Amino acid sequence: MSHVDMLSLGGEIYSDLPVARNLDGRLEIFAIGNDRGIYHRWHGGSDNGWNDGGWSIEPLGGICGDLSVARNADGRLEVFVIGNDNGVYHRWQTAPSGHWNTGGWSENPLGGAVSNIEVASNKDGRLEIFALGSDVSVYHRWQIAPSNGWNTDGWQPLGGGGLEIVGHVQVGRDEAGCLELFLRTRTGIYHRWQTSPNNGWNPFGWQPLGQPGQVGNIPGDVTVGQNRDGRLHIFVVHSDLVAYHRWQEAGSWNSSGWQPVNPRGPMTGNVTAARNSDGLLEIFTRGRNTNWLYRMIQSTPNAPTFTSGIDLDGWNPWPGPAGSGHLLQCSTDATAIQNALGKVEVFVRDKDKSAYRLLSAH
């Protein structure tokens, strides 16, 4: 079992823990509290390197059902949520690494009647948000200029209504700078992509990427990672409780289709991926029977093979709080990000609803 630096960040958390990196390199995490408001913590302070006062300092408020966070081209973080009316609202830093807009969530709402939002940055720095509409089709809105206002014609359709979509839209940006979307449906994974960076979408709509494993449901959303050479690498857990992956090859996707990351299981929830300073993808998921957090590491940069880091047998469980003698039991999927020093930091909610940060020693 590899060494893990673990820190409790406290709180009473009722969501995953989206994380972003401020322009000055400090990480900032966000969560939904028991009142459905948005709370955050950030690097900087005497509390083991995190802000003094915990989650109660500068809460962002609101009554929210989903959230996503991204960084503007000028370095300001921006948080997007779905409100009580199923519309999209956002708050933003007024300066990079600084405080948040004083108008709150009611300032410049983005409207709609949507669920399951995701946000990504175009190659030119403009943010673009994606969501499922009430007709279970995909819609999007975008900034008209980097770090600026939003398209004035509202939410525009990207189709997919006949695919029996389940779960979140997921998005990545490939080595050419084109955004690519991924959907989990009842019959397999589909994708749609920009035809050139910052531009329109392929005219023939959503295309299939096949069904991982044997025929059956796909309980987890697609996770999008990016290899050191820029190629996208996607992961999903199938109903056979094995994590599968596909990767881009020479402008297309691997001809061998979905392959098991490792045949061992049982796994549950979503895979999480982040790349460390060595160029290796580190991936994380939960064991179904234990909810322990497990990790595997790419064998070499850009490779389609993964190892536990201690042997070639399979997933490596991560330890729980120091001195507890127990493995960490997660009640949400993990989120992961490379910090300013090039190490991967992972954030999860434990069974006690507290947030924990784990620092990879790789």
Coordinates of C-alpha atoms in Angstrom, one line a residue:
M1 CA 0.0 0.0 0.0
S2 CA 1.5 3.3 -1.1
H3 CA 2.1 6.3 1.2
V4 CA -0.7 8.9 1.2
D5 CA -0.7 12.2 2.9
M6 CA -4.3 12.6 4.1
L7 CA -6.0 15.7 5.7
S8 CA -9.5 16.1 7.0
L9 CA -11.1 19.3 5.7
G10 CA -14.2 18.9 7.9
G11 CA -17.7 20.1 7.0
E12 CA -21.0 18.4 6.4
I13 CA -20.9 17.8 2.7
Y14 CA -23.8 16.7 0.5
S15 CA -22.1 16.6 -2.9
D16 CA -19.0 15.7 -4.8
L17 CA -16.1 18.2 -4.3
P18 CA -15.4 20.1 -7.6
V19 CA -11.9 21.6 -7.5
A20 CA -10.1 24.3 -9.5
R21 CA -6.7 26.0 -9.4
N22 CA -6.5 29.7 -8.9
L23 CA -4.2 31.8 -11.1
D24 CA -1.7 32.0 -8.2
G25 CA -1.6 28.2 -8.0
R26 CA -3.8 27.8 -4.9
L27 CA -6.5 25.1 -5.1
E28 CA -10.1 25.9 -4.2
I29 CA -12.8 23.3 -3.6
F30 CA -16.5 23.7 -3.6
A31 CA -19.4 21.7 -2.1
I32 CA -23.1 21.7 -1.4
G33 CA -23.9 21.9 2.3
N34 CA -26.9 20.5 4.2
D35 CA -28.9 23.7 3.4
R36 CA -28.2 23.2 -0.3
G37 CA -26.0 26.3 -0.3
I38 CA -22.5 26.5 -1.9
Y39 CA -19.5 26.5 0.4
H40 CA -15.8 26.6 -0.4
R41 CA -12.3 26.2 1.0
W42 CA -9.0 27.2 -0.4
H43 CA -5.2 26.9 0.0
G44 CA -3.7 29.6 2.2
G45 CA -3.9 29.8 6.0
S46 CA -2.7 28.2 9.2
D47 CA -5.1 25.2 9.1
N48 CA -2.6 22.7 7.6
G49 CA -2.2 25.0 4.6
W50 CA -6.0 25.7 4.1
N51 CA -8.0 28.8 4.9
D52 CA -8.7 29.5 8.6
G53 CA -12.3 29.3 9.6
G54 CA -13.2 26.3 7.5
W55 CA -16.2 26.1 5.3
S56 CA -18.1 28.9 7.1
I57 CA -15.9 31.7 5.8
E58 CA -17.4 33.6 2.8
P59 CA -20.1 31.0 1.9
L60 CA -21.4 31.5 -1.6
G61 CA -25.1 30.8 -0.7
G62 CA -27.9 29.8 -3.0
I63 CA -30.2 26.8 -3.1
C64 CA -28.5 24.5 -5.6
G65 CA -28.8 21.0 -7.0
D66 CA -25.7 20.7 -9.1
L67 CA -22.5 22.6 -9.6
S68 CA -19.4 22.9 -11.8
V69 CA -16.4 25.2 -11.8
A70 CA -13.9 26.5 -14.3
R71 CA -11.3 29.2 -14.7
N72 CA -11.7 32.1 -17.1
A73 CA -9.0 33.1 -19.5
D74 CA -8.1 36.1 -17.3
G75 CA -7.6 33.7 -14.3
R76 CA -10.8 34.3 -12.4
L77 CA -12.7 31.3 -11.2
E78 CA -16.4 31.0 -12.1
V79 CA -18.9 28.6 -10.4
F80 CA -22.1 27.4 -12.2
V81 CA -25.1 25.9 -10.4
I82 CA -28.6 24.7 -11.1
G83 CA -31.1 26.6 -8.9
N84 CA -34.3 25.6 -7.3
D85 CA -36.2 26.5 -10.5
N86 CA -33.8 24.3 -12.7
G87 CA -32.3 27.5 -14.2
V88 CA -28.5 28.0 -14.4
Y89 CA -26.9 30.6 -12.1
H90 CA -23.3 31.6 -11.7
R91 CA -20.9 33.5 -9.5
W92 CA -17.4 34.7 -10.3
Q93 CA -14.3 36.1 -8.8
T94 CA -14.0 39.8 -9.4
A95 CA -10.2 39.5 -9.7
P96 CA -7.9 36.5 -10.2
S97 CA -7.5 34.6 -6.9
G98 CA -9.8 37.2 -5.3
H99 CA -13.2 37.8 -3.8
W100 CA -16.6 37.0 -5.4
N101 CA -19.1 39.2 -7.2
T102 CA -21.3 41.1 -4.7
G103 CA -24.5 40.6 -6.7
G104 CA -24.6 37.0 -5.8
W105 CA -26.4 34.3 -7.8
S106 CA -29.1 36.7 -9.1
E107 CA -26.6 38.7 -11.1
N108 CA -26.9 37.9 -14.8
P109 CA -28.6 34.4 -14.5
L110 CA -28.2 32.1 -17.5
G111 CA -31.7 30.7 -17.4
G112 CA -33.0 27.5 -18.9
A113 CA -34.7 24.5 -17.5
V114 CA -31.9 22.0 -17.3
S115 CA -30.0 19.3 -15.3
N116 CA -26.5 18.0 -15.0
I117 CA -24.3 20.9 -16.0
E118 CA -20.7 20.7 -17.1
V119 CA -18.3 23.5 -18.2
A120 CA -15.2 23.6 -20.3
S121 CA -12.8 26.1 -21.8
N122 CA -12.4 26.5 -25.5
K123 CA -8.9 26.8 -27.1
D124 CA -9.4 30.6 -27.2
G125 CA -10.3 30.7 -23.5
R126 CA -14.0 31.2 -23.8
L127 CA -16.0 29.1 -21.4
E128 CA -18.8 26.9 -22.7
I129 CA -21.5 25.2 -20.5
F130 CA -23.4 22.1 -21.4
A131 CA -26.6 20.6 -19.8
L132 CA -29.5 18.3 -20.4
G133 CA -32.8 20.1 -21.1
S134 CA -36.2 19.0 -19.9
D135 CA -36.6 17.0 -23.2
V136 CA -33.4 15.1 -22.3
S137 CA -31.5 16.6 -25.2
V138 CA -28.1 18.4 -24.9
Y139 CA -28.0 22.2 -24.9
H140 CA -25.2 24.7 -24.6
R141 CA -24.3 28.3 -24.0
W142 CA -20.9 30.1 -24.5
Q143 CA -19.0 33.2 -23.7
I144 CA -18.9 35.6 -26.8
A145 CA -15.4 36.6 -25.8
P146 CA -12.9 35.3 -23.3
S147 CA -13.8 36.3 -19.7
N148 CA -16.8 38.2 -21.0
G149 CA -20.6 38.0 -21.5
W150 CA -22.7 35.1 -22.8
N151 CA -24.4 34.4 -26.2
T152 CA -27.6 36.5 -26.3
D153 CA -29.8 33.8 -28.0
G154 CA -29.8 31.6 -24.9
W155 CA -29.5 27.8 -24.8
Q156 CA -28.9 26.2 -28.2
P157 CA -29.6 22.5 -29.0
L158 CA -27.0 19.9 -29.7
G159 CA -29.4 17.0 -30.1
G160 CA -29.3 13.6 -28.6
G161 CA -33.0 13.4 -27.5
G162 CA -33.6 10.0 -29.0
L163 CA -30.6 8.3 -27.4
E164 CA -32.2 7.6 -23.9
I165 CA -29.5 9.6 -22.2
V166 CA -28.7 8.9 -18.6
G167 CA -26.3 10.8 -16.4
H168 CA -24.1 13.8 -17.1
V169 CA -22.8 15.2 -20.3
Q170 CA -19.0 15.0 -20.1
V171 CA -16.5 17.1 -22.0
G172 CA -12.8 17.2 -22.9
R173 CA -10.5 19.1 -25.2
D174 CA -8.3 17.2 -27.6
E175 CA -4.8 17.8 -28.8
A176 CA -6.0 20.0 -31.6
G177 CA -8.0 22.2 -29.2
C178 CA -11.5 20.9 -30.2
L179 CA -14.1 20.2 -27.5
E180 CA -15.5 16.7 -27.5
L181 CA -18.7 15.7 -25.6
F182 CA -19.5 12.2 -24.3
L183 CA -22.9 10.8 -23.3
R184 CA -23.9 7.7 -21.3
T185 CA -27.0 6.1 -22.7
R186 CA -28.9 2.9 -22.1
T187 CA -27.3 1.3 -25.1
G188 CA -23.7 2.6 -24.9
I189 CA -21.5 5.6 -25.1
Y190 CA -21.9 8.4 -27.7
H191 CA -19.8 11.4 -28.6
R192 CA -20.0 14.6 -30.6
W193 CA -17.1 17.1 -31.3
Q194 CA -16.2 20.5 -32.7
T195 CA -15.0 20.4 -36.3
S196 CA -12.3 23.0 -35.5
P197 CA -11.2 24.7 -32.4
N198 CA -13.7 27.3 -31.0
N199 CA -16.1 26.5 -33.9
G200 CA -19.2 24.5 -34.9
W201 CA -20.1 20.9 -34.2
N202 CA -19.9 17.8 -36.5
P203 CA -23.0 18.0 -38.8
F204 CA -23.9 14.3 -38.5
G205 CA -24.7 14.5 -34.8
W206 CA -24.0 12.0 -32.0
Q207 CA -21.9 9.0 -33.0
P208 CA -21.6 5.7 -31.1
L209 CA -18.4 4.6 -29.3
G210 CA -19.8 1.2 -28.4
Q211 CA -20.8 -0.7 -25.3
P212 CA -18.1 -1.5 -22.7
G213 CA -18.2 -5.1 -21.5
Q214 CA -21.2 -7.4 -22.0
V215 CA -24.7 -6.0 -22.8
G216 CA -26.1 -4.2 -19.7
N217 CA -26.4 -0.9 -18.0
I218 CA -23.6 1.5 -17.6
P219 CA -24.0 2.8 -14.0
G220 CA -21.2 5.4 -14.1
D221 CA -20.7 8.5 -16.2
V222 CA -17.8 8.8 -18.7
T223 CA -14.7 10.3 -17.3
V224 CA -12.4 12.2 -19.7
G225 CA -8.6 12.3 -19.1
Q226 CA -5.9 13.7 -21.3
N227 CA -2.6 12.0 -22.1
R228 CA 0.6 14.0 -22.0
D229 CA 0.6 14.1 -25.8
G230 CA -2.9 15.6 -25.8
R231 CA -4.9 12.6 -26.8
L232 CA -8.1 12.0 -24.9
H233 CA -8.4 8.9 -22.7
I234 CA -11.9 8.0 -21.4
F235 CA -13.1 5.7 -18.6
V236 CA -16.3 4.2 -17.4
V237 CA -17.5 1.5 -15.0
H238 CA -19.9 -1.0 -16.5
S239 CA -22.7 -3.0 -14.7
D240 CA -20.2 -6.0 -14.6
L241 CA -18.4 -3.8 -12.0
V242 CA -15.2 -3.5 -14.1
A243 CA -13.7 -0.2 -15.2
Y244 CA -13.2 0.1 -19.0
H245 CA -11.3 2.6 -21.1
R246 CA -10.8 3.8 -24.7
W247 CA -8.2 6.2 -26.1
Q248 CA -7.6 8.3 -29.2
E249 CA -5.2 7.0 -31.8
A250 CA -4.2 9.0 -34.9
G251 CA -7.2 11.2 -35.1
S252 CA -9.7 8.4 -34.2
W253 CA -10.4 6.0 -31.3
N254 CA -8.5 2.7 -30.6
S255 CA -9.7 0.0 -33.0
S256 CA -9.8 -2.6 -30.2
G257 CA -12.8 -0.8 -28.6
W258 CA -13.4 -0.8 -24.9
Q259 CA -10.8 -2.6 -22.9
P260 CA -10.8 -3.4 -19.1
V261 CA -8.3 -1.2 -17.2
N262 CA -7.9 -4.2 -15.0
P263 CA -10.2 -7.2 -14.8
R264 CA -10.4 -7.0 -11.1
G265 CA -13.5 -5.6 -9.3
P266 CA -16.0 -5.0 -8.1
M267 CA -15.9 -1.2 -8.8
T268 CA -18.7 1.3 -8.6
G269 CA -19.4 5.0 -9.3
N270 CA -17.3 7.1 -11.6
V271 CA -13.6 6.9 -12.4
T272 CA -11.6 10.1 -11.7
A273 CA -8.5 11.0 -13.7
A274 CA -5.7 13.5 -13.3
R275 CA -2.2 13.7 -14.8
N276 CA 0.9 14.2 -12.6
S277 CA 4.1 16.1 -13.3
D278 CA 5.7 12.9 -14.8
G279 CA 3.0 12.9 -17.5
L280 CA 1.3 9.8 -16.0
L281 CA -2.5 9.6 -15.6
E282 CA -3.6 8.6 -12.1
I283 CA -7.1 7.1 -11.9
F284 CA -9.3 6.6 -8.9
T285 CA -12.6 4.7 -8.2
R286 CA -14.5 3.1 -5.4
G287 CA -14.9 -0.5 -4.5
R288 CA -18.5 -1.6 -4.6
N289 CA -18.6 -3.7 -1.4
T290 CA -16.3 -1.5 0.7
N291 CA -16.4 2.0 -0.8
W292 CA -12.7 2.1 -0.3
L293 CA -10.8 4.4 -2.6
Y294 CA -8.6 2.7 -5.2
R295 CA -5.9 4.0 -7.5
M296 CA -4.0 2.9 -10.6
I297 CA -1.2 4.7 -12.4
Q298 CA -0.4 4.8 -16.1
S299 CA 2.6 2.5 -16.8
T300 CA 4.3 5.1 -19.0
P301 CA 3.2 8.5 -20.4
N302 CA 0.5 8.1 -23.1
A303 CA 0.3 4.3 -22.6
P304 CA -2.9 2.3 -22.7
T305 CA -1.8 0.2 -19.7
F306 CA -2.1 0.9 -15.9
T307 CA -0.5 -0.5 -12.8
S308 CA -1.3 -0.2 -9.1
G309 CA 2.1 1.3 -8.4
I310 CA 3.0 -1.6 -6.1
D311 CA 2.5 -4.6 -8.4
L312 CA 0.9 -5.6 -11.6
D313 CA -2.1 -7.3 -10.1
G314 CA -4.7 -4.6 -9.9
W315 CA -6.2 -1.7 -8.0
N316 CA -4.3 -0.3 -5.0
P317 CA -6.5 0.7 -2.0
W318 CA -5.6 3.9 -0.3
P319 CA -5.4 4.1 3.5
G320 CA -7.7 6.1 5.8
P321 CA -6.8 8.8 8.3
A322 CA -3.4 8.4 10.0
G323 CA -3.5 6.1 13.0
S324 CA -7.0 4.8 12.3
G325 CA -5.9 1.5 10.9
H326 CA -8.7 1.7 8.5
L327 CA -9.1 2.3 4.7
L328 CA -10.9 5.5 3.7
Q329 CA -14.6 4.7 3.0
C330 CA -16.0 7.2 0.4
S331 CA -19.6 8.2 0.1
T332 CA -19.1 10.2 -3.1
D333 CA -16.9 9.9 -6.1
A334 CA -13.5 11.4 -5.9
T335 CA -12.3 14.5 -7.8
A336 CA -8.6 15.0 -8.7
I337 CA -6.4 17.7 -9.9
Q338 CA -2.7 18.4 -10.4
N339 CA -1.5 21.0 -7.9
A340 CA 1.1 23.8 -8.5
L341 CA 3.9 21.4 -7.5
G342 CA 2.8 18.8 -10.0
K343 CA 1.4 16.3 -7.5
V344 CA -2.1 14.9 -7.8
E345 CA -4.5 16.0 -5.0
V346 CA -7.7 14.0 -4.5
F347 CA -10.9 15.2 -2.7
V348 CA -13.6 12.9 -1.4
R349 CA -16.4 12.8 1.1
D350 CA -16.1 10.1 3.8
K351 CA -19.0 8.1 5.3
D352 CA -19.1 10.8 8.1
K353 CA -19.9 13.4 5.4
S354 CA -16.6 15.2 6.0
A355 CA -14.3 16.2 3.2
Y356 CA -10.8 14.7 2.9
R357 CA -7.8 15.7 0.9
L358 CA -5.4 13.0 -0.2
L359 CA -2.0 13.9 -1.7
S360 CA -0.4 11.3 -4.0
A361 CA 3.2 10.6 -3.1
H362 CA 4.0 9.3 -6.6

